[in-house]
Short mmCIF file of C-alpha atoms in Angstrom, two decimals:
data_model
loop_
_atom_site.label_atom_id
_atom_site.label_comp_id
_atom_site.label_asym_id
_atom_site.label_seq_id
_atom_site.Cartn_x
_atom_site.Cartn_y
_atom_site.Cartn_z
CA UNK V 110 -10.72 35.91 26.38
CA UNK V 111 -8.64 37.68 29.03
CA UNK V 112 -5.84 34.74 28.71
CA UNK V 113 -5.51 35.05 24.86
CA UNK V 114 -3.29 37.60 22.43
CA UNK V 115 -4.41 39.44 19.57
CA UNK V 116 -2.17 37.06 17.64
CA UNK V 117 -3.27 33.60 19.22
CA UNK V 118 -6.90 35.28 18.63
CA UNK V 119 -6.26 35.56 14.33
CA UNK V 120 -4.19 32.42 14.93
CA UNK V 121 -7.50 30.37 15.99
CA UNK V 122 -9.36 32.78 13.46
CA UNK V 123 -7.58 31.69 10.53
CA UNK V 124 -7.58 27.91 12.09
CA UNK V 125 -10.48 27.63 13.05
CA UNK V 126 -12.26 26.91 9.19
CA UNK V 127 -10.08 24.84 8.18
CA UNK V 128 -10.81 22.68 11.41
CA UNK V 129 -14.18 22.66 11.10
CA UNK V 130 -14.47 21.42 7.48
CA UNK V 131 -12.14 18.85 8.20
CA UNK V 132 -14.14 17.66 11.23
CA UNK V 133 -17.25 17.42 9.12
CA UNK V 134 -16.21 16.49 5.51
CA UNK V 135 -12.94 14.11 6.54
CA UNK V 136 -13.70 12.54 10.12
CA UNK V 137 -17.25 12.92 10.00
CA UNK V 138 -17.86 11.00 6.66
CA UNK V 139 -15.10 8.55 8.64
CA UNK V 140 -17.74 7.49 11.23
CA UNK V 141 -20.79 7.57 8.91
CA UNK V 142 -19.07 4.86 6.31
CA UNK V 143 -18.01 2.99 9.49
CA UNK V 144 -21.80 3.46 11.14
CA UNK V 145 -23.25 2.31 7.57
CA UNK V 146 -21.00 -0.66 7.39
CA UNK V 147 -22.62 -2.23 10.67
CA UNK V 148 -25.92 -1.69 9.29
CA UNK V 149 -27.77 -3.49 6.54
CA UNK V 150 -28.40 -0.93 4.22
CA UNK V 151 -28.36 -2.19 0.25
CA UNK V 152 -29.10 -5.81 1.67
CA UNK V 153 -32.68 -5.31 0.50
CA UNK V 154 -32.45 -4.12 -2.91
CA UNK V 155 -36.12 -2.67 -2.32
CA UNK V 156 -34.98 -0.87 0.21
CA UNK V 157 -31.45 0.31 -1.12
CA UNK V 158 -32.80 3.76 -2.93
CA UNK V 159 -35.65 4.34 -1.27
CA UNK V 160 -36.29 8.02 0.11
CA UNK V 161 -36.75 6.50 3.52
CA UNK V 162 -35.15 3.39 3.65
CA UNK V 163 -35.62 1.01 6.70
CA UNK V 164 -31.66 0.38 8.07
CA UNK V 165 -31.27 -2.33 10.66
CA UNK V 166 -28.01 -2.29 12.61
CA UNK V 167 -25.97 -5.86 12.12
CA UNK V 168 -22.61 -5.13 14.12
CA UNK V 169 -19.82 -6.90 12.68
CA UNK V 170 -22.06 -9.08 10.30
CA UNK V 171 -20.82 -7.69 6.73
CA UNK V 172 -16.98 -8.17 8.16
CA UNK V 173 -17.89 -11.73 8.68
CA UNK V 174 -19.35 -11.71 5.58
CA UNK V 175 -16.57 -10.42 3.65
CA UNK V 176 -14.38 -12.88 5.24
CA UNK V 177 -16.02 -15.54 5.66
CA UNK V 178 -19.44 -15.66 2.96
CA UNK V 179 -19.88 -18.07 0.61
CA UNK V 180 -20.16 -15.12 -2.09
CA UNK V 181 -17.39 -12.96 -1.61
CA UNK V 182 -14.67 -14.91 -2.78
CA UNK V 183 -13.83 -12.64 -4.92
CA UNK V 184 -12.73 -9.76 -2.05
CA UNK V 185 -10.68 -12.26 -0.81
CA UNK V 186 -8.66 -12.90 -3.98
CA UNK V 187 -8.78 -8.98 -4.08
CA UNK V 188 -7.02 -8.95 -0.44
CA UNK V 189 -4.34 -11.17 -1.42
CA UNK V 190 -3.30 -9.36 -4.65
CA UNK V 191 -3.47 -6.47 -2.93
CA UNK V 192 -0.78 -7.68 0.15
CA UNK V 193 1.49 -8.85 -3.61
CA UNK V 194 0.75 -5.96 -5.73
CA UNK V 195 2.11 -3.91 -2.34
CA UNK V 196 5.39 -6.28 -1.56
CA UNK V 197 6.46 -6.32 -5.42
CA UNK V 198 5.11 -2.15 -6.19
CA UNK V 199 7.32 -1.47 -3.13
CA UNK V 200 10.50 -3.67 -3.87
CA UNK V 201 10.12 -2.27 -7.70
CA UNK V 202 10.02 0.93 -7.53
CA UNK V 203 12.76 1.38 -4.27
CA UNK V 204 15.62 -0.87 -6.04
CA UNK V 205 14.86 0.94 -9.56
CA UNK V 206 14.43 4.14 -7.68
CA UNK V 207 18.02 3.49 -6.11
CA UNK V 208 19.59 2.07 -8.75
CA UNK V 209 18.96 5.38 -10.86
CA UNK V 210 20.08 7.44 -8.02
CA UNK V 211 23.16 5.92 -7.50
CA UNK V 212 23.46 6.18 -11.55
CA UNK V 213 22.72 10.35 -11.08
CA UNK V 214 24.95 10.41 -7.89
CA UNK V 215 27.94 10.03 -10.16
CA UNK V 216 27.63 12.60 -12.43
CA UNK V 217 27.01 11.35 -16.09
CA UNK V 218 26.98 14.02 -19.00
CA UNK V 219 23.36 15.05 -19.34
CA UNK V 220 22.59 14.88 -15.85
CA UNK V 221 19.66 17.34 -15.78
CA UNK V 222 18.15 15.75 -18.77
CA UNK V 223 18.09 12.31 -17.59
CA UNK V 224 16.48 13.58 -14.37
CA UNK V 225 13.60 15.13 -15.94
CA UNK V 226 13.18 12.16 -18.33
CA UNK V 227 13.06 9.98 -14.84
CA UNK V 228 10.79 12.23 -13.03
CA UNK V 229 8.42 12.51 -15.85
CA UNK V 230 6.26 9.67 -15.67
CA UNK V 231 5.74 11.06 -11.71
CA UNK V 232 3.84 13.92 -13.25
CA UNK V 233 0.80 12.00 -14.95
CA UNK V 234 -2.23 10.71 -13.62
CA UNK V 235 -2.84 6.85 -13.12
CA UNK V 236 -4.71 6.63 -15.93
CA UNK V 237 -3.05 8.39 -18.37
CA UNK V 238 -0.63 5.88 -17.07
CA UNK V 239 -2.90 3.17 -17.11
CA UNK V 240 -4.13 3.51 -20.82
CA UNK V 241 -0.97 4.19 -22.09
CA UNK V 242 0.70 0.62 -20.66
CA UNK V 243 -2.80 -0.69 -21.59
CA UNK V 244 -2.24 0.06 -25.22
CA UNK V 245 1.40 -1.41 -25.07
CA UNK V 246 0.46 -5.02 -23.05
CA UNK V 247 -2.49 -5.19 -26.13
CA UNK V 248 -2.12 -9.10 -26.41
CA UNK V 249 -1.76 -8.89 -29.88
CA UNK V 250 0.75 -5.85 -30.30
CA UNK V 251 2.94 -3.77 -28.06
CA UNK V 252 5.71 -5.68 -25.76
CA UNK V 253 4.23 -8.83 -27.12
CA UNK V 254 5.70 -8.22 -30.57
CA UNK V 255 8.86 -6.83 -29.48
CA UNK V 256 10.55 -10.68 -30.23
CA UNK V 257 9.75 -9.95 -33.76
CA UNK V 258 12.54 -6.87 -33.67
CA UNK V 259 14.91 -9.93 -33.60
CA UNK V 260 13.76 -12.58 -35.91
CA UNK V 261 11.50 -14.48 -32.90
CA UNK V 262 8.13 -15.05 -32.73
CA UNK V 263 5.74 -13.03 -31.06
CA UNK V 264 5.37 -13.24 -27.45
CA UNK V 265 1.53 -14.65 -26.61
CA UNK V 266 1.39 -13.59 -22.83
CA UNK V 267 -1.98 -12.46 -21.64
CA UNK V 268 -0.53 -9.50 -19.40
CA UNK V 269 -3.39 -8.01 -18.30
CA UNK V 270 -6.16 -11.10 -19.12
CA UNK V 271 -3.80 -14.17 -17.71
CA UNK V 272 -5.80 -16.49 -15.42
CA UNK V 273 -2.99 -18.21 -14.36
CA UNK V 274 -1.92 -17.93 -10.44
CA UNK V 275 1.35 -18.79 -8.58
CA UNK V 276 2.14 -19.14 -4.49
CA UNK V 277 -1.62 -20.23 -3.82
CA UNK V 278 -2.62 -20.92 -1.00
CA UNK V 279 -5.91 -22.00 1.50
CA UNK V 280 -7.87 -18.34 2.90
CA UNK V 281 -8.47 -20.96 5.97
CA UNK V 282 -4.56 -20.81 6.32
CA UNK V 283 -4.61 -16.91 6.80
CA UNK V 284 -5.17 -16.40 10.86
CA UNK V 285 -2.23 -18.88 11.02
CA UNK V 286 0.06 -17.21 8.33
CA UNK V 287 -0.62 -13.46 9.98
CA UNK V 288 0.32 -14.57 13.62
CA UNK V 289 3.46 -16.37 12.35
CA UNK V 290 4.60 -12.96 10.59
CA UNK V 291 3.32 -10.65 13.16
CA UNK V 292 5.03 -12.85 15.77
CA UNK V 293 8.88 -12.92 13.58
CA UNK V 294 8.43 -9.26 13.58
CA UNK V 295 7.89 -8.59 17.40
CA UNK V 296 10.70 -11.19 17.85
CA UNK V 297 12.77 -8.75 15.81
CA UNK V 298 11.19 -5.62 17.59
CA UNK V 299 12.60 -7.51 21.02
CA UNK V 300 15.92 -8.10 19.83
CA UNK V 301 16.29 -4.58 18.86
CA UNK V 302 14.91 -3.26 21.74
CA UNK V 303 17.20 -5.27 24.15
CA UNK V 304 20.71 -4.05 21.94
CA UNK V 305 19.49 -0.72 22.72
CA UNK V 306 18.63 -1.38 26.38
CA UNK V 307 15.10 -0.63 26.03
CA UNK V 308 13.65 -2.81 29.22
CA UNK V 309 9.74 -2.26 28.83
CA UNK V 310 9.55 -2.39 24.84
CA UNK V 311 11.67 -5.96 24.99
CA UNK V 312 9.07 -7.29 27.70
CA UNK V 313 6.27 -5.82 26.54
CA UNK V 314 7.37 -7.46 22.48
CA UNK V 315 8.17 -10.44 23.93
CA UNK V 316 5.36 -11.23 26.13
CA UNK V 317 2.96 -10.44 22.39
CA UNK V 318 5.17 -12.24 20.50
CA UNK V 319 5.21 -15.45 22.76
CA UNK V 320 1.30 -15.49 23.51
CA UNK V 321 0.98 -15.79 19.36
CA UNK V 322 3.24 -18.38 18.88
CA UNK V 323 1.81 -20.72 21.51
CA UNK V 324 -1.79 -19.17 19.55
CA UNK V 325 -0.41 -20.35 16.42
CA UNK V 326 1.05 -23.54 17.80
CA UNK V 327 -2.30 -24.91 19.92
CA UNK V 328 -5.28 -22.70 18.29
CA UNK V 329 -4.37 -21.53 14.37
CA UNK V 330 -4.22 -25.13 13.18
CA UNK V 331 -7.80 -25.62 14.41
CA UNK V 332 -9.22 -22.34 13.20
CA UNK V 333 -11.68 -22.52 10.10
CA UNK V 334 -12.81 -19.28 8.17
CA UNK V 335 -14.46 -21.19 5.46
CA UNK V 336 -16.18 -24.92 5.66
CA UNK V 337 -14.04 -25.91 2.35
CA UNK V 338 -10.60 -24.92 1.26
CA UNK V 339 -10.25 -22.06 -0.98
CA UNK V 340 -7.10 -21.12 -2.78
CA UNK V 341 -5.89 -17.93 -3.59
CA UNK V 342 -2.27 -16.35 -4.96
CA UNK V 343 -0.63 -13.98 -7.08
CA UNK V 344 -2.43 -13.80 -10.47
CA UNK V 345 0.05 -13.39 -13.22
CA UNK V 346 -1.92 -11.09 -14.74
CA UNK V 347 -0.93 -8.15 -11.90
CA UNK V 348 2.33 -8.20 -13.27
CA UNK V 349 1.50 -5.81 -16.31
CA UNK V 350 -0.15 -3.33 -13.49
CA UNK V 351 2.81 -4.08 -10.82
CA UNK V 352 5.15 -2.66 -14.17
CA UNK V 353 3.09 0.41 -14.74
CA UNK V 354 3.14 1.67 -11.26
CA UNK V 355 6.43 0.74 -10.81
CA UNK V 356 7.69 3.11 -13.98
CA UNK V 357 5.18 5.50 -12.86
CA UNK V 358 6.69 5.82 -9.33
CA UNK V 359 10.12 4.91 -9.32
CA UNK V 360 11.00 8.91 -10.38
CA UNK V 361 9.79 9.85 -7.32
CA UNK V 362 12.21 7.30 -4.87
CA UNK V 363 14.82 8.38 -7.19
CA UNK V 364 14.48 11.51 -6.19
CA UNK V 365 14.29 10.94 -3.01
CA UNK V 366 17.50 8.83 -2.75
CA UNK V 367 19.22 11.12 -4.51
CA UNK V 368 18.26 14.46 -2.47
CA UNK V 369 19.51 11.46 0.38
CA UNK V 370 23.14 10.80 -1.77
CA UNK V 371 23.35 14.73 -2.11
CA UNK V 372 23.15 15.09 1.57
CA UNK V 373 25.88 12.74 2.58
CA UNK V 374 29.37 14.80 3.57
CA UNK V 375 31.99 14.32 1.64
CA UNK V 376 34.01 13.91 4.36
CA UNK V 377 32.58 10.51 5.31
CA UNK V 378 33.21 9.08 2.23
CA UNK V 379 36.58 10.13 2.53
CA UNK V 380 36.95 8.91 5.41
CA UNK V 381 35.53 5.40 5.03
CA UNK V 382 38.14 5.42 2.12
CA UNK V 383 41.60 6.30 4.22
CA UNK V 384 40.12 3.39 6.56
CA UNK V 385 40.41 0.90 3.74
CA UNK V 386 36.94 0.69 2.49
CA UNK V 387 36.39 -0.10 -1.48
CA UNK V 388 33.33 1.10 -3.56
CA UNK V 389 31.06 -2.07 -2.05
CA UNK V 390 32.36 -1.46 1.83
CA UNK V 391 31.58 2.36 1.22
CA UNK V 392 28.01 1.93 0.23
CA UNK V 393 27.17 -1.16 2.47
CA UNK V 394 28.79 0.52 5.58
CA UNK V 395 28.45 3.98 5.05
CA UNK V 396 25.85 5.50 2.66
CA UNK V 397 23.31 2.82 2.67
CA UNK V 398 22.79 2.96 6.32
CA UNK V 399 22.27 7.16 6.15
CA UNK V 400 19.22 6.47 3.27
CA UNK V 401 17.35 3.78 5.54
CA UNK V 402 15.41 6.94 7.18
CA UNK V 403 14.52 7.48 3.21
CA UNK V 404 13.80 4.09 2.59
CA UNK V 405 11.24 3.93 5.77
CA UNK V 406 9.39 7.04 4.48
CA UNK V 407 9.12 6.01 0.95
CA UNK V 408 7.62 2.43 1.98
CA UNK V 409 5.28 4.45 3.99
CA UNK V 410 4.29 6.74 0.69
CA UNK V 411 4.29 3.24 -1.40
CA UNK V 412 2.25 1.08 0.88
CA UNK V 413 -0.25 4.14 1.46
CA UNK V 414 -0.46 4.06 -2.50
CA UNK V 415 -0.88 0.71 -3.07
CA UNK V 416 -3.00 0.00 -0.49
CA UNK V 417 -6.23 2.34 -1.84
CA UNK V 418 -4.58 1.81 -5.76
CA UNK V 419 -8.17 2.02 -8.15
CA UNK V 420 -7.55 4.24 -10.67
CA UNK V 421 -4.76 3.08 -12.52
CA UNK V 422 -6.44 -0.96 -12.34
CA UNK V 423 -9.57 0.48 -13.60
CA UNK V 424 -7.95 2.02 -16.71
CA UNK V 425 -5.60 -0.70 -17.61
CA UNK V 426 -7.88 -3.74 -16.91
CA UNK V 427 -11.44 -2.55 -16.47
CA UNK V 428 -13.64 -3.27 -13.69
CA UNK V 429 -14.82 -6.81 -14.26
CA UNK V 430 -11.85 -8.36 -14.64
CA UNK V 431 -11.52 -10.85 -11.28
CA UNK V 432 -8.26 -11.36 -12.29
CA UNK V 433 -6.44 -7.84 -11.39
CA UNK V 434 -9.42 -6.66 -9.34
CA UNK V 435 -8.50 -4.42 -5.98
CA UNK V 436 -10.36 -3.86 -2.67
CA UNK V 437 -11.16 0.02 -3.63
CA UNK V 438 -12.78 -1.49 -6.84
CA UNK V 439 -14.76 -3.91 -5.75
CA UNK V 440 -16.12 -1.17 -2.91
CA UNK V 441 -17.02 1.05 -5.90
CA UNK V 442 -18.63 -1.54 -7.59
CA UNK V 443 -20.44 -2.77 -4.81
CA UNK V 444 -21.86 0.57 -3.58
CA UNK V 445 -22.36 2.27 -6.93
CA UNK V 446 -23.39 -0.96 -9.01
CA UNK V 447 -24.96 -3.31 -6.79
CA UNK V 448 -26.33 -0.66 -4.16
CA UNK V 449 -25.14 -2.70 -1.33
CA UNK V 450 -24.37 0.45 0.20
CA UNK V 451 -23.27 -1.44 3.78
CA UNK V 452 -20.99 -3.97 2.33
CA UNK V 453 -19.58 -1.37 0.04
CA UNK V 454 -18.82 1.15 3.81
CA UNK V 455 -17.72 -2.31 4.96
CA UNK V 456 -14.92 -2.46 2.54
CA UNK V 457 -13.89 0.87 2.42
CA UNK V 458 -13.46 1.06 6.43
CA UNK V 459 -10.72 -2.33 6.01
CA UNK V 460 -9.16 -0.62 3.70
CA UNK V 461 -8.37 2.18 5.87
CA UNK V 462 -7.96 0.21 9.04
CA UNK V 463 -4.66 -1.76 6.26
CA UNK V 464 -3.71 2.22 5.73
CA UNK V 465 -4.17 3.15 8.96
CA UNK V 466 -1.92 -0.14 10.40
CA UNK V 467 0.89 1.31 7.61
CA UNK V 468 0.80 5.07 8.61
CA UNK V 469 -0.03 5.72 12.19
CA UNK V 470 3.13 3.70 13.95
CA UNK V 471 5.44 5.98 11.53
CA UNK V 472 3.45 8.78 12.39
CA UNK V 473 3.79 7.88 16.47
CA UNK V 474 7.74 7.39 15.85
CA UNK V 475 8.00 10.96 13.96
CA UNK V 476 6.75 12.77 17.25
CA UNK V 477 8.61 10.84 19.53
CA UNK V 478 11.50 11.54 17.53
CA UNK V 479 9.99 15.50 17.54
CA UNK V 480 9.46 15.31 21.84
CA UNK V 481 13.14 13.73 22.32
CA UNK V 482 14.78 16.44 20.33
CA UNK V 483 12.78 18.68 22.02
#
């Protein structure tokens, strides 16, 4: 240990724990769900709990399962509320979150105390939230009878029991749909990169982005997940559990924009004013433009949220409603219920492949940001 100081030495020391338990209980239970979910483990219910069970490896035979089986239908419903109950959570709670920021930014007598009332929904758990908006979206009572304040009739929509569904659309369509999006966004990534004279990154998203629109042109039309068409959309009935999580969250955007607003000088906004800009020229130019790096880290935060979202589902809806149903509750049910301890790993390692697609390029942008300041 000739190379190493007595403070690198406790550095490591302290570390070195810490490490360790993260290697085993984090990253090592990583690999074992994503070993189990290429097995077959729960398949045979005989052999689900038995003290030594006989597990026969299946490689990627639950994925095609889950996207493609005859009986799992419902995890693909489960997939496309999720991808809504993300877009609208996100779009919620950052325009409510900004909108009460901008509200704060300007002062208003109470300030502190509408803050705190703001914030305070941040501090409970999802299902304190989740049985408190469960109580209120009762079909019978709560928002539904708030017409009757003004003379109307009651309202008779099934928030949290609606089978009704809107923008559906056929699973079979999905390989098609994702290349179109993923190739409009590395269309965008090229145009960026060539304004800022970025050679290799407008090649190298170009070149991606045209291989998958001749794939979507020549090959997605042809491509069949399922032998029949199956629909799927938004159910109406996320709505009541898109509104919870929004009021639940939005205090904590708000926050964040307004640490952002706080931050601005107050010599740019004077500025932008002697060069002629009103209130809307101020914001569009000027402020909003300085909060996108807060808008980019809360939509990372959201999405990360929303994504592996269980608890506050389970207390509003329960967990046999197909209707509001999530990825991260059907895995619970289907290891702890059904035993189908494979499918359940299965599950749980596409949901953190969608977390890990949402986090890690923000992650990879952060230290290049880090290495070029450096």
């Amino acid at each position: 240990m000739k190379g190493l100081s007595k403070d690198r030495l406790w550095s490591i020391a302290v570390l070195a724990p810490s490490i360790i338990l993260i290697a085993v209980f984090v990253y090592g239970f990583i690999a074992r769900s994503v070993y189990v979910s290429m097995t077959d483990w729960g398949n045979d219910p005989a052999q689900a709990l038995a003290l030594d069970p006989i597990i026969r490896w299946v490689g990627l035979a639950n994925y095609q399962e889950l996207f493609s089986g005859f009986l799992q239908g419902r995890f693909r419903q489960e997939m496309i509320s999720t991808i809504f109950f993300t877009i609208f959570f996100i779009l919620g709670c950052l325009g409510l979150g900004l909108g009460l920021a901008l509200i704060l930014d300007r002062n208003p007598k109470g300030e502190g105390l509408w803050r705190t009332i703001f914030l305070f929904p941040m501090s409970l758990s999802f299902i304190v939230t989740g049985t408190i908006w469960r109580w209120m979206l009762q079909p019978q009572g709560g928002l539904n009878q708030a017409p009757t304040l003004f003379g109307a009739q009651p309202g008779t929509f099934g928030w949290l029991s609606s089978s009704d569904a809107i923008l559906k659309f056929d699973w079979n369509k999905l390989p098609l749909l994702t290349a179109s999006v993923v190739g409009v966004v590395l269309i965008v990534m090229a145009v960026r990169a060539a304004r800022s004279g970025d050679r290799t990154r407008t090649l190298v998203a170009a070149v991606c982005a045209a291989i998958l629109i001749v794939w979507a042109l020549l090959i997605g039309p042809n491509v069949k997940m399922l032998p029949a068409p199956e629909l799927h959309g938004f159910n109406l009935a996320l709505i009541g559990i898109i509104i919870a999580a929004v009021w639940q969250m939005s205090g904590y955007t708000m926050a964040l924009y307004l640490a952002g607003l706080r931050g601005i000088p107050e010599e740019l906004r004077e500025a932008a004013k002697v060069d002629g800009a009103n209130d809307l020229g101020l914001y569009r130019h000027v402020i909003f433009p300085l909060l996108a790096p807060i808008s980019l880290s809360a939509m990372i935060v959201l999405g990360h949220i929303s994504l592996k979202i269980f608890d506050l589902v389970y207390a509003m809806a329960g967990p046999d409603n197909l209707a509001t149903s999530v990825p991260a509750l059907n895995m619970y049910l289907t290891s702890f219920r059904q035993n189908q301890f494979s499918l359940g790993a299965a599950i749980g390692t596409i949901l953190l492949i969608l977390v890990a697609f949402v986090i890690v390029p923000y992650l990879a942008s952060q230290f290049r940001q880090e290495d070029g300041h450096a």
